[in-house]
């Protein structure tokens, strides 16, 4: 029997627009007090102070077009943001600066979030949906050097890439990319060779979000339908369905596995956040606070597990923050 769900620890208001992306940065001067970045439909990125529960700064770099991805690059002073203006912006936020230092034009008209993986100190790999309908472009940052363009086989009808996850099995190993597509399939790509290693049909509808646990070589995806699909990667690098879990209501906007790999959260079109145990996908809680679709979920990486937070952003223009500490 699940415990009754908690109330949010606190709620952030004041964006005046739907929230599309959230990202915690837990490094910095006060390592136990993370910064939370949010990206909104009105094109603004808010930098939230979790002590005062107010936004310290609002960044405007996407011509008031919706911001749907925000990531930090090695600390809270280096930020990457992606918007519906078809631009990915790199920001310098050190010493109070709020300037865009560089940008990449993607020419991608959808809302597929880019994905980052760190190759070495100061060097990153970025995957982003490209101008070609089914293509994914991989670039090195900050040089913006093109690494490859990942194209499906001639005649494949995957549709647009919907979600991307770059990862490495271990530090220094070959980067791999998991991509979820409009036709419901997930493909594993070898980025160095620029070729597909495995393809799996996970859903009958577009894959809206996926996350991957490289330690267990197991991932999870959600779509506009009622099913969560858990899949694994064997030693031959073939994807296979591990199990599925049926939800009460259709539509998952976002899925994220907590960094300690114990629980995961889903953002639902039904206004609810669902918490599952990652090992067996046991339902743990349904967090029912928002009054419109939840678009994004993000976990903090506090060193003290008791202080770890879950943030959820919604179409209702609010960000809820939850404490989900469990001893397990």
PDB file of C-alpha atoms in Angstrom:
ATOM      1  CA  UNK A   1       0.000   0.000   0.000  1.00  0.00           C
ATOM      2  CA  UNK A   2       1.545   3.300  -1.092  1.00  0.00           C
ATOM      3  CA  UNK A   3       1.867   6.102   1.426  1.00  0.00           C
ATOM      4  CA  UNK A   4      -0.330   9.171   0.862  1.00  0.00           C
ATOM      5  CA  UNK A   5       1.560  11.560  -1.436  1.00  0.00           C
ATOM      6  CA  UNK A   6       3.327  14.530   0.151  1.00  0.00           C
ATOM      7  CA  UNK A   7       2.591  18.152  -0.604  1.00  0.00           C
ATOM      8  CA  UNK A   8       5.198  20.158  -2.507  1.00  0.00           C
ATOM      9  CA  UNK A   9       7.936  21.490  -0.246  1.00  0.00           C
ATOM     10  CA  UNK A  10       7.503  24.833  -1.997  1.00  0.00           C
ATOM     11  CA  UNK A  11       6.239  26.281  -5.279  1.00  0.00           C
ATOM     12  CA  UNK A  12       7.957  28.791  -7.572  1.00  0.00           C
ATOM     13  CA  UNK A  13       5.762  31.305  -9.367  1.00  0.00           C
ATOM     14  CA  UNK A  14       6.371  34.320 -11.532  1.00  0.00           C
ATOM     15  CA  UNK A  15       7.347  33.074 -14.998  1.00  0.00           C
ATOM     16  CA  UNK A  16       4.006  34.257 -16.498  1.00  0.00           C
ATOM     17  CA  UNK A  17       4.275  31.389 -19.005  1.00  0.00           C
ATOM     18  CA  UNK A  18       4.169  27.605 -19.265  1.00  0.00           C
ATOM     19  CA  UNK A  19       7.367  25.869 -18.084  1.00  0.00           C
ATOM     20  CA  UNK A  20       8.975  23.581 -20.694  1.00  0.00           C
ATOM     21  CA  UNK A  21      12.325  22.618 -19.168  1.00  0.00           C
ATOM     22  CA  UNK A  22      14.101  22.461 -15.792  1.00  0.00           C
ATOM     23  CA  UNK A  23      17.720  21.828 -14.842  1.00  0.00           C
ATOM     24  CA  UNK A  24      19.492  21.806 -11.466  1.00  0.00           C
ATOM     25  CA  UNK A  25      23.129  22.854 -11.110  1.00  0.00           C
ATOM     26  CA  UNK A  26      24.521  21.634  -7.814  1.00  0.00           C
ATOM     27  CA  UNK A  27      28.147  22.836  -7.979  1.00  0.00           C
ATOM     28  CA  UNK A  28      29.355  26.280  -7.046  1.00  0.00           C
ATOM     29  CA  UNK A  29      30.069  28.387  -3.958  1.00  0.00           C
ATOM     30  CA  UNK A  30      27.389  26.716  -1.852  1.00  0.00           C
ATOM     31  CA  UNK A  31      27.411  23.082  -3.030  1.00  0.00           C
ATOM     32  CA  UNK A  32      24.409  22.202  -0.870  1.00  0.00           C
ATOM     33  CA  UNK A  33      22.290  24.980  -2.317  1.00  0.00           C
ATOM     34  CA  UNK A  34      21.715  24.220  -6.005  1.00  0.00           C
ATOM     35  CA  UNK A  35      20.585  26.694  -8.609  1.00  0.00           C
ATOM     36  CA  UNK A  36      17.486  25.791 -10.637  1.00  0.00           C
ATOM     37  CA  UNK A  37      17.165  26.945 -14.242  1.00  0.00           C
ATOM     38  CA  UNK A  38      13.781  26.993 -15.979  1.00  0.00           C
ATOM     39  CA  UNK A  39      12.888  27.629 -19.615  1.00  0.00           C
ATOM     40  CA  UNK A  40       9.474  29.052 -20.485  1.00  0.00           C
ATOM     41  CA  UNK A  41       7.106  29.406 -23.412  1.00  0.00           C
ATOM     42  CA  UNK A  42       7.701  33.177 -23.459  1.00  0.00           C
ATOM     43  CA  UNK A  43      11.383  32.679 -24.330  1.00  0.00           C
ATOM     44  CA  UNK A  44      12.808  33.505 -20.898  1.00  0.00           C
ATOM     45  CA  UNK A  45      15.214  31.433 -18.807  1.00  0.00           C
ATOM     46  CA  UNK A  46      14.795  32.039 -15.072  1.00  0.00           C
ATOM     47  CA  UNK A  47      17.647  31.414 -12.635  1.00  0.00           C
ATOM     48  CA  UNK A  48      15.986  30.484  -9.334  1.00  0.00           C
ATOM     49  CA  UNK A  49      17.442  31.056  -5.872  1.00  0.00           C
ATOM     50  CA  UNK A  50      16.196  28.141  -3.767  1.00  0.00           C
ATOM     51  CA  UNK A  51      16.887  30.005  -0.523  1.00  0.00           C
ATOM     52  CA  UNK A  52      14.620  32.959  -1.299  1.00  0.00           C
ATOM     53  CA  UNK A  53      12.322  30.976  -3.688  1.00  0.00           C
ATOM     54  CA  UNK A  54      12.606  33.828  -6.169  1.00  0.00           C
ATOM     55  CA  UNK A  55      14.259  34.268  -9.551  1.00  0.00           C
ATOM     56  CA  UNK A  56      17.617  36.064  -9.307  1.00  0.00           C
ATOM     57  CA  UNK A  57      17.848  36.621 -13.068  1.00  0.00           C
ATOM     58  CA  UNK A  58      15.750  36.279 -16.229  1.00  0.00           C
ATOM     59  CA  UNK A  59      17.776  35.616 -19.388  1.00  0.00           C
ATOM     60  CA  UNK A  60      16.363  36.619 -22.765  1.00  0.00           C
ATOM     61  CA  UNK A  61      18.205  35.150 -25.762  1.00  0.00           C
ATOM     62  CA  UNK A  62      15.635  33.391 -27.916  1.00  0.00           C
ATOM     63  CA  UNK A  63      13.578  36.245 -29.352  1.00  0.00           C
ATOM     64  CA  UNK A  64      10.634  35.419 -27.067  1.00  0.00           C
ATOM     65  CA  UNK A  65      10.290  31.975 -28.682  1.00  0.00           C
ATOM     66  CA  UNK A  66       9.705  29.046 -26.331  1.00  0.00           C
ATOM     67  CA  UNK A  67      12.788  27.636 -24.552  1.00  0.00           C
ATOM     68  CA  UNK A  68      12.554  23.845 -24.288  1.00  0.00           C
ATOM     69  CA  UNK A  69      16.042  22.754 -23.184  1.00  0.00           C
ATOM     70  CA  UNK A  70      18.479  24.142 -20.591  1.00  0.00           C
ATOM     71  CA  UNK A  71      21.738  22.430 -19.535  1.00  0.00           C
ATOM     72  CA  UNK A  72      24.849  23.534 -17.647  1.00  0.00           C
ATOM     73  CA  UNK A  73      28.330  22.752 -18.939  1.00  0.00           C
ATOM     74  CA  UNK A  74      30.569  21.928 -15.986  1.00  0.00           C
ATOM     75  CA  UNK A  75      29.089  24.437 -13.511  1.00  0.00           C
ATOM     76  CA  UNK A  76      26.341  27.002 -13.127  1.00  0.00           C
ATOM     77  CA  UNK A  77      28.281  29.762 -14.931  1.00  0.00           C
ATOM     78  CA  UNK A  78      28.245  28.030 -18.330  1.00  0.00           C
ATOM     79  CA  UNK A  79      24.793  27.460 -19.725  1.00  0.00           C
ATOM     80  CA  UNK A  80      23.352  25.995 -22.909  1.00  0.00           C
ATOM     81  CA  UNK A  81      19.772  26.763 -23.953  1.00  0.00           C
ATOM     82  CA  UNK A  82      17.656  25.703 -26.921  1.00  0.00           C
ATOM     83  CA  UNK A  83      14.572  27.467 -28.251  1.00  0.00           C
ATOM     84  CA  UNK A  84      11.892  27.400 -30.925  1.00  0.00           C
ATOM     85  CA  UNK A  85      13.848  30.156 -32.704  1.00  0.00           C
ATOM     86  CA  UNK A  86      15.942  27.215 -34.038  1.00  0.00           C
ATOM     87  CA  UNK A  87      18.973  28.372 -32.033  1.00  0.00           C
ATOM     88  CA  UNK A  88      21.097  26.781 -29.343  1.00  0.00           C
ATOM     89  CA  UNK A  89      22.760  29.495 -27.246  1.00  0.00           C
ATOM     90  CA  UNK A  90      25.880  29.238 -25.063  1.00  0.00           C
ATOM     91  CA  UNK A  91      25.861  31.644 -22.102  1.00  0.00           C
ATOM     92  CA  UNK A  92      28.514  33.098 -19.811  1.00  0.00           C
ATOM     93  CA  UNK A  93      26.937  33.736 -16.399  1.00  0.00           C
ATOM     94  CA  UNK A  94      30.149  34.232 -14.377  1.00  0.00           C
ATOM     95  CA  UNK A  95      30.418  37.317 -12.142  1.00  0.00           C
ATOM     96  CA  UNK A  96      26.864  38.403 -12.835  1.00  0.00           C
ATOM     97  CA  UNK A  97      27.216  38.392 -16.631  1.00  0.00           C
ATOM     98  CA  UNK A  98      24.157  37.453 -18.711  1.00  0.00           C
ATOM     99  CA  UNK A  99      25.629  37.284 -22.189  1.00  0.00           C
ATOM    100  CA  UNK A 100      25.287  34.827 -25.077  1.00  0.00           C
ATOM    101  CA  UNK A 101      28.859  34.011 -26.115  1.00  0.00           C
ATOM    102  CA  UNK A 102      28.056  31.781 -29.092  1.00  0.00           C
ATOM    103  CA  UNK A 103      25.150  30.067 -30.820  1.00  0.00           C
ATOM    104  CA  UNK A 104      24.371  27.204 -33.192  1.00  0.00           C
ATOM    105  CA  UNK A 105      21.574  27.416 -35.757  1.00  0.00           C
ATOM    106  CA  UNK A 106      19.867  23.996 -35.916  1.00  0.00           C
ATOM    107  CA  UNK A 107      17.185  24.756 -38.562  1.00  0.00           C
ATOM    108  CA  UNK A 108      15.108  22.126 -36.734  1.00  0.00           C
ATOM    109  CA  UNK A 109      11.431  23.052 -36.478  1.00  0.00           C
ATOM    110  CA  UNK A 110      10.384  20.487 -33.844  1.00  0.00           C
ATOM    111  CA  UNK A 111      10.871  20.434 -30.072  1.00  0.00           C
ATOM    112  CA  UNK A 112      13.456  17.653 -29.687  1.00  0.00           C
ATOM    113  CA  UNK A 113      15.828  18.595 -26.852  1.00  0.00           C
ATOM    114  CA  UNK A 114      19.528  18.389 -27.629  1.00  0.00           C
ATOM    115  CA  UNK A 115      21.756  16.122 -25.517  1.00  0.00           C
ATOM    116  CA  UNK A 116      25.258  16.710 -24.104  1.00  0.00           C
ATOM    117  CA  UNK A 117      28.061  14.462 -22.912  1.00  0.00           C
ATOM    118  CA  UNK A 118      31.440  15.638 -21.610  1.00  0.00           C
ATOM    119  CA  UNK A 119      34.424  14.208 -23.500  1.00  0.00           C
ATOM    120  CA  UNK A 120      37.187  15.925 -21.518  1.00  0.00           C
ATOM    121  CA  UNK A 121      37.730  19.078 -19.468  1.00  0.00           C
ATOM    122  CA  UNK A 122      36.141  21.873 -21.498  1.00  0.00           C
ATOM    123  CA  UNK A 123      35.157  19.575 -24.417  1.00  0.00           C
ATOM    124  CA  UNK A 124      31.603  18.417 -25.025  1.00  0.00           C
ATOM    125  CA  UNK A 125      29.688  16.435 -27.579  1.00  0.00           C
ATOM    126  CA  UNK A 126      26.200  17.671 -28.494  1.00  0.00           C
ATOM    127  CA  UNK A 127      23.516  15.818 -30.452  1.00  0.00           C
ATOM    128  CA  UNK A 128      20.626  17.784 -31.917  1.00  0.00           C
ATOM    129  CA  UNK A 129      17.817  17.123 -34.370  1.00  0.00           C
ATOM    130  CA  UNK A 130      18.913  18.485 -37.739  1.00  0.00           C
ATOM    131  CA  UNK A 131      17.306  20.243 -40.710  1.00  0.00           C
ATOM    132  CA  UNK A 132      16.769  16.934 -42.548  1.00  0.00           C
ATOM    133  CA  UNK A 133      13.501  15.421 -41.316  1.00  0.00           C
ATOM    134  CA  UNK A 134      14.915  12.183 -39.857  1.00  0.00           C
ATOM    135  CA  UNK A 135      18.478  13.357 -39.206  1.00  0.00           C
ATOM    136  CA  UNK A 136      20.494  13.967 -36.041  1.00  0.00           C
ATOM    137  CA  UNK A 137      23.565  16.197 -36.138  1.00  0.00           C
ATOM    138  CA  UNK A 138      26.464  15.632 -33.712  1.00  0.00           C
ATOM    139  CA  UNK A 139      28.832  18.540 -32.980  1.00  0.00           C
ATOM    140  CA  UNK A 140      31.787  19.089 -30.694  1.00  0.00           C
ATOM    141  CA  UNK A 141      31.592  22.121 -28.395  1.00  0.00           C
ATOM    142  CA  UNK A 142      32.809  24.786 -27.965  1.00  0.00           C
ATOM    143  CA  UNK A 143      34.512  24.443 -31.386  1.00  0.00           C
ATOM    144  CA  UNK A 144      31.187  23.629 -33.172  1.00  0.00           C
ATOM    145  CA  UNK A 145      33.089  21.088 -35.312  1.00  0.00           C
ATOM    146  CA  UNK A 146      30.735  18.666 -37.042  1.00  0.00           C
ATOM    147  CA  UNK A 147      31.388  15.061 -35.944  1.00  0.00           C
ATOM    148  CA  UNK A 148      28.718  13.314 -38.029  1.00  0.00           C
ATOM    149  CA  UNK A 149      25.141  13.392 -39.277  1.00  0.00           C
ATOM    150  CA  UNK A 150      23.148  10.298 -38.325  1.00  0.00           C
ATOM    151  CA  UNK A 151      20.794   9.313 -41.141  1.00  0.00           C
ATOM    152  CA  UNK A 152      18.518   6.264 -41.191  1.00  0.00           C
ATOM    153  CA  UNK A 153      18.664   3.773 -44.062  1.00  0.00           C
ATOM    154  CA  UNK A 154      17.115   4.799 -47.366  1.00  0.00           C
ATOM    155  CA  UNK A 155      13.388   4.088 -47.287  1.00  0.00           C
ATOM    156  CA  UNK A 156      13.111   4.105 -43.482  1.00  0.00           C
ATOM    157  CA  UNK A 157      10.041   5.964 -42.230  1.00  0.00           C
ATOM    158  CA  UNK A 158      11.061   6.918 -38.708  1.00  0.00           C
ATOM    159  CA  UNK A 159       9.691  10.449 -38.795  1.00  0.00           C
ATOM    160  CA  UNK A 160      11.364  13.184 -36.754  1.00  0.00           C
ATOM    161  CA  UNK A 161      13.708  12.497 -33.836  1.00  0.00           C
ATOM    162  CA  UNK A 162      11.683  13.310 -30.687  1.00  0.00           C
ATOM    163  CA  UNK A 163      14.212  12.734 -27.875  1.00  0.00           C
ATOM    164  CA  UNK A 164      17.973  12.129 -27.616  1.00  0.00           C
ATOM    165  CA  UNK A 165      20.360  10.745 -24.983  1.00  0.00           C
ATOM    166  CA  UNK A 166      24.149  10.788 -25.485  1.00  0.00           C
ATOM    167  CA  UNK A 167      26.105   8.525 -23.126  1.00  0.00           C
ATOM    168  CA  UNK A 168      29.348   6.651 -22.576  1.00  0.00           C
ATOM    169  CA  UNK A 169      29.733   3.221 -20.994  1.00  0.00           C
ATOM    170  CA  UNK A 170      32.772   4.575 -19.132  1.00  0.00           C
ATOM    171  CA  UNK A 171      34.858   7.722 -19.204  1.00  0.00           C
ATOM    172  CA  UNK A 172      36.863   7.799 -22.429  1.00  0.00           C
ATOM    173  CA  UNK A 173      34.845   5.062 -24.155  1.00  0.00           C
ATOM    174  CA  UNK A 174      33.093   5.583 -27.503  1.00  0.00           C
ATOM    175  CA  UNK A 175      30.099   7.904 -27.231  1.00  0.00           C
ATOM    176  CA  UNK A 176      26.760   6.320 -28.098  1.00  0.00           C
ATOM    177  CA  UNK A 177      23.403   7.937 -28.790  1.00  0.00           C
ATOM    178  CA  UNK A 178      19.909   6.699 -28.034  1.00  0.00           C
ATOM    179  CA  UNK A 179      17.285   8.422 -30.177  1.00  0.00           C
ATOM    180  CA  UNK A 180      13.497   8.098 -29.932  1.00  0.00           C
ATOM    181  CA  UNK A 181      11.506   8.742 -33.123  1.00  0.00           C
ATOM    182  CA  UNK A 182       8.056   9.726 -34.276  1.00  0.00           C
ATOM    183  CA  UNK A 183       7.205   6.169 -35.411  1.00  0.00           C
ATOM    184  CA  UNK A 184       7.679   4.830 -31.834  1.00  0.00           C
ATOM    185  CA  UNK A 185      11.125   3.311 -32.321  1.00  0.00           C
ATOM    186  CA  UNK A 186      14.337   3.763 -30.333  1.00  0.00           C
ATOM    187  CA  UNK A 187      17.670   3.477 -32.176  1.00  0.00           C
ATOM    188  CA  UNK A 188      21.154   3.045 -30.695  1.00  0.00           C
ATOM    189  CA  UNK A 189      23.775   4.875 -32.757  1.00  0.00           C
ATOM    190  CA  UNK A 190      27.559   4.598 -32.690  1.00  0.00           C
ATOM    191  CA  UNK A 191      28.513   8.272 -32.999  1.00  0.00           C
ATOM    192  CA  UNK A 192      32.166   7.655 -33.954  1.00  0.00           C
ATOM    193  CA  UNK A 193      31.217   5.363 -36.839  1.00  0.00           C
ATOM    194  CA  UNK A 194      28.011   7.239 -37.655  1.00  0.00           C
ATOM    195  CA  UNK A 195      25.977   4.043 -37.918  1.00  0.00           C
ATOM    196  CA  UNK A 196      22.936   2.457 -36.281  1.00  0.00           C
ATOM    197  CA  UNK A 197      23.730  -0.525 -34.038  1.00  0.00           C
ATOM    198  CA  UNK A 198      20.213  -1.573 -33.064  1.00  0.00           C
ATOM    199  CA  UNK A 199      16.580  -0.539 -33.532  1.00  0.00           C
ATOM    200  CA  UNK A 200      13.582  -1.415 -31.362  1.00  0.00           C
ATOM    201  CA  UNK A 201       9.910  -0.556 -31.814  1.00  0.00           C
ATOM    202  CA  UNK A 202       8.919   0.463 -28.280  1.00  0.00           C
ATOM    203  CA  UNK A 203       5.666   2.355 -28.841  1.00  0.00           C
ATOM    204  CA  UNK A 204       2.842   2.700 -31.341  1.00  0.00           C
ATOM    205  CA  UNK A 205       2.956   6.477 -30.945  1.00  0.00           C
ATOM    206  CA  UNK A 206       5.865   8.996 -31.011  1.00  0.00           C
ATOM    207  CA  UNK A 207       8.497   8.509 -28.278  1.00  0.00           C
ATOM    208  CA  UNK A 208       8.127  11.689 -26.204  1.00  0.00           C
ATOM    209  CA  UNK A 209      10.939  11.084 -23.710  1.00  0.00           C
ATOM    210  CA  UNK A 210      13.557   8.530 -22.705  1.00  0.00           C
ATOM    211  CA  UNK A 211      16.263   8.075 -20.096  1.00  0.00           C
ATOM    212  CA  UNK A 212      19.030   5.499 -19.768  1.00  0.00           C
ATOM    213  CA  UNK A 213      20.954   3.912 -16.911  1.00  0.00           C
ATOM    214  CA  UNK A 214      24.411   3.109 -18.316  1.00  0.00           C
ATOM    215  CA  UNK A 215      25.369   1.092 -15.199  1.00  0.00           C
ATOM    216  CA  UNK A 216      22.508  -1.381 -15.662  1.00  0.00           C
ATOM    217  CA  UNK A 217      22.419  -0.819 -19.470  1.00  0.00           C
ATOM    218  CA  UNK A 218      18.671  -0.416 -19.129  1.00  0.00           C
ATOM    219  CA  UNK A 219      16.452   2.413 -20.318  1.00  0.00           C
ATOM    220  CA  UNK A 220      12.874   3.632 -20.181  1.00  0.00           C
ATOM    221  CA  UNK A 221      10.693   5.528 -22.635  1.00  0.00           C
ATOM    222  CA  UNK A 222       7.262   7.111 -22.643  1.00  0.00           C
ATOM    223  CA  UNK A 223       4.985   8.271 -25.433  1.00  0.00           C
ATOM    224  CA  UNK A 224       1.595   9.829 -26.069  1.00  0.00           C
ATOM    225  CA  UNK A 225       0.014   6.448 -25.263  1.00  0.00           C
ATOM    226  CA  UNK A 226      -0.594   4.737 -21.896  1.00  0.00           C
ATOM    227  CA  UNK A 227       2.516   2.529 -21.807  1.00  0.00           C
ATOM    228  CA  UNK A 228       5.961   2.961 -20.270  1.00  0.00           C
ATOM    229  CA  UNK A 229       8.474   0.715 -22.038  1.00  0.00           C
ATOM    230  CA  UNK A 230      11.592  -0.562 -20.257  1.00  0.00           C
ATOM    231  CA  UNK A 231      14.283  -1.925 -22.540  1.00  0.00           C
ATOM    232  CA  UNK A 232      17.774  -3.289 -22.085  1.00  0.00           C
ATOM    233  CA  UNK A 233      20.974  -3.413 -24.075  1.00  0.00           C
ATOM    234  CA  UNK A 234      22.786  -6.741 -24.272  1.00  0.00           C
ATOM    235  CA  UNK A 235      26.529  -7.286 -24.728  1.00  0.00           C
ATOM    236  CA  UNK A 236      26.082  -7.455 -28.514  1.00  0.00           C
ATOM    237  CA  UNK A 237      24.583  -3.928 -28.263  1.00  0.00           C
ATOM    238  CA  UNK A 238      21.114  -5.092 -29.282  1.00  0.00           C
ATOM    239  CA  UNK A 239      18.114  -3.349 -27.753  1.00  0.00           C
ATOM    240  CA  UNK A 240      15.352  -5.595 -26.425  1.00  0.00           C
ATOM    241  CA  UNK A 241      12.101  -4.966 -24.549  1.00  0.00           C
ATOM    242  CA  UNK A 242      12.552  -5.857 -20.889  1.00  0.00           C
ATOM    243  CA  UNK A 243       9.031  -5.102 -19.655  1.00  0.00           C
ATOM    244  CA  UNK A 244       6.147  -2.665 -20.108  1.00  0.00           C
ATOM    245  CA  UNK A 245       4.001  -0.860 -17.565  1.00  0.00           C
ATOM    246  CA  UNK A 246       0.491   0.383 -18.303  1.00  0.00           C
ATOM    247  CA  UNK A 247      -0.503   3.793 -16.935  1.00  0.00           C
ATOM    248  CA  UNK A 248      -3.963   4.962 -15.905  1.00  0.00           C
ATOM    249  CA  UNK A 249      -3.898   7.949 -18.282  1.00  0.00           C
ATOM    250  CA  UNK A 250      -2.166   8.493 -21.623  1.00  0.00           C
ATOM    251  CA  UNK A 251       0.647  10.936 -22.341  1.00  0.00           C
ATOM    252  CA  UNK A 252       4.152  11.279 -20.894  1.00  0.00           C
ATOM    253  CA  UNK A 253       6.059  14.520 -21.567  1.00  0.00           C
ATOM    254  CA  UNK A 254       9.257  13.709 -19.698  1.00  0.00           C
ATOM    255  CA  UNK A 255      11.013  10.865 -17.850  1.00  0.00           C
ATOM    256  CA  UNK A 256      14.067  11.152 -15.631  1.00  0.00           C
ATOM    257  CA  UNK A 257      15.946   8.594 -13.526  1.00  0.00           C
ATOM    258  CA  UNK A 258      17.381  10.056 -10.318  1.00  0.00           C
ATOM    259  CA  UNK A 259      21.214  10.194 -10.361  1.00  0.00           C
ATOM    260  CA  UNK A 260      21.445   7.547  -7.592  1.00  0.00           C
ATOM    261  CA  UNK A 261      19.436   5.186  -9.865  1.00  0.00           C
ATOM    262  CA  UNK A 262      16.911   4.322  -7.132  1.00  0.00           C
ATOM    263  CA  UNK A 263      13.772   6.050  -8.380  1.00  0.00           C
ATOM    264  CA  UNK A 264      12.434   7.744 -11.498  1.00  0.00           C
ATOM    265  CA  UNK A 265       9.809  10.392 -12.174  1.00  0.00           C
ATOM    266  CA  UNK A 266       7.425  10.889 -15.088  1.00  0.00           C
ATOM    267  CA  UNK A 267       5.678  14.101 -16.155  1.00  0.00           C
ATOM    268  CA  UNK A 268       2.105  13.394 -17.249  1.00  0.00           C
ATOM    269  CA  UNK A 269      -0.365  15.078 -19.554  1.00  0.00           C
ATOM    270  CA  UNK A 270      -2.926  14.210 -16.836  1.00  0.00           C
ATOM    271  CA  UNK A 271      -1.351  16.935 -14.566  1.00  0.00           C
ATOM    272  CA  UNK A 272       0.348  14.301 -12.378  1.00  0.00           C
ATOM    273  CA  UNK A 273       3.925  13.349 -11.510  1.00  0.00           C
ATOM    274  CA  UNK A 274       4.452   9.625 -10.968  1.00  0.00           C
ATOM    275  CA  UNK A 275       7.298   8.156  -8.933  1.00  0.00           C
ATOM    276  CA  UNK A 276       8.510   4.583  -9.503  1.00  0.00           C
ATOM    277  CA  UNK A 277      11.250   2.405  -8.049  1.00  0.00           C
ATOM    278  CA  UNK A 278      13.754   1.958 -10.864  1.00  0.00           C
ATOM    279  CA  UNK A 279      14.795  -1.623 -10.084  1.00  0.00           C
ATOM    280  CA  UNK A 280      11.347  -3.218 -10.540  1.00  0.00           C
ATOM    281  CA  UNK A 281       9.282  -0.216 -11.703  1.00  0.00           C
ATOM    282  CA  UNK A 282       7.175  -0.427  -8.552  1.00  0.00           C
ATOM    283  CA  UNK A 283       4.737   2.542  -8.356  1.00  0.00           C
ATOM    284  CA  UNK A 284       5.668   4.558  -5.245  1.00  0.00           C
ATOM    285  CA  UNK A 285       3.634   7.778  -5.409  1.00  0.00           C
ATOM    286  CA  UNK A 286       1.382   9.954  -7.539  1.00  0.00           C
ATOM    287  CA  UNK A 287       2.059  13.646  -6.912  1.00  0.00           C
ATOM    288  CA  UNK A 288      -1.119  15.545  -7.680  1.00  0.00           C
ATOM    289  CA  UNK A 289      -0.639  19.301  -7.424  1.00  0.00           C
ATOM    290  CA  UNK A 290      -0.644  20.883 -10.882  1.00  0.00           C
ATOM    291  CA  UNK A 291      -3.783  22.035 -12.696  1.00  0.00           C
ATOM    292  CA  UNK A 292      -2.487  21.447 -16.246  1.00  0.00           C
ATOM    293  CA  UNK A 293      -0.123  19.104 -18.099  1.00  0.00           C
ATOM    294  CA  UNK A 294       3.289  18.606 -16.479  1.00  0.00           C
ATOM    295  CA  UNK A 295       5.971  19.225 -19.116  1.00  0.00           C
ATOM    296  CA  UNK A 296       9.252  18.449 -17.339  1.00  0.00           C
ATOM    297  CA  UNK A 297      10.812  16.816 -14.277  1.00  0.00           C
ATOM    298  CA  UNK A 298      14.354  17.165 -12.901  1.00  0.00           C
ATOM    299  CA  UNK A 299      16.223  15.808  -9.854  1.00  0.00           C
ATOM    300  CA  UNK A 300      18.871  17.704  -7.893  1.00  0.00           C
ATOM    301  CA  UNK A 301      22.200  16.082  -7.004  1.00  0.00           C
ATOM    302  CA  UNK A 302      22.657  17.243  -3.409  1.00  0.00           C
ATOM    303  CA  UNK A 303      25.474  15.412  -1.667  1.00  0.00           C
ATOM    304  CA  UNK A 304      23.198  14.858   1.311  1.00  0.00           C
ATOM    305  CA  UNK A 305      20.413  12.483   0.125  1.00  0.00           C
ATOM    306  CA  UNK A 306      17.949  14.046   2.628  1.00  0.00           C
ATOM    307  CA  UNK A 307      18.200  17.357   0.781  1.00  0.00           C
ATOM    308  CA  UNK A 308      17.655  16.034  -2.736  1.00  0.00           C
ATOM    309  CA  UNK A 309      14.742  17.618  -4.540  1.00  0.00           C
ATOM    310  CA  UNK A 310      12.492  16.849  -7.476  1.00  0.00           C
ATOM    311  CA  UNK A 311      11.303  19.818  -9.542  1.00  0.00           C
ATOM    312  CA  UNK A 312       8.338  19.666 -11.918  1.00  0.00           C
ATOM    313  CA  UNK A 313       7.270  22.350 -14.397  1.00  0.00           C
ATOM    314  CA  UNK A 314       3.787  22.687 -15.845  1.00  0.00           C
ATOM    315  CA  UNK A 315       1.616  24.431 -18.365  1.00  0.00           C
ATOM    316  CA  UNK A 316      -0.044  26.048 -15.302  1.00  0.00           C
ATOM    317  CA  UNK A 317       3.065  28.360 -15.071  1.00  0.00           C
ATOM    318  CA  UNK A 318       4.191  26.898 -11.738  1.00  0.00           C
ATOM    319  CA  UNK A 319       7.234  24.885 -10.657  1.00  0.00           C
ATOM    320  CA  UNK A 320       6.638  22.484  -7.766  1.00  0.00           C
ATOM    321  CA  UNK A 321       9.549  21.227  -5.638  1.00  0.00           C
ATOM    322  CA  UNK A 322       9.284  17.981  -3.703  1.00  0.00           C
ATOM    323  CA  UNK A 323      11.394  16.212  -1.105  1.00  0.00           C
ATOM    324  CA  UNK A 324      11.344  12.469  -1.796  1.00  0.00           C
ATOM    325  CA  UNK A 325      13.978  11.186   0.612  1.00  0.00           C
ATOM    326  CA  UNK A 326      13.764   7.454   1.298  1.00  0.00           C
ATOM    327  CA  UNK A 327      16.289   5.271   3.113  1.00  0.00           C
ATOM    328  CA  UNK A 328      15.939   2.473   0.583  1.00  0.00           C
TER     329      UNK A 328
END
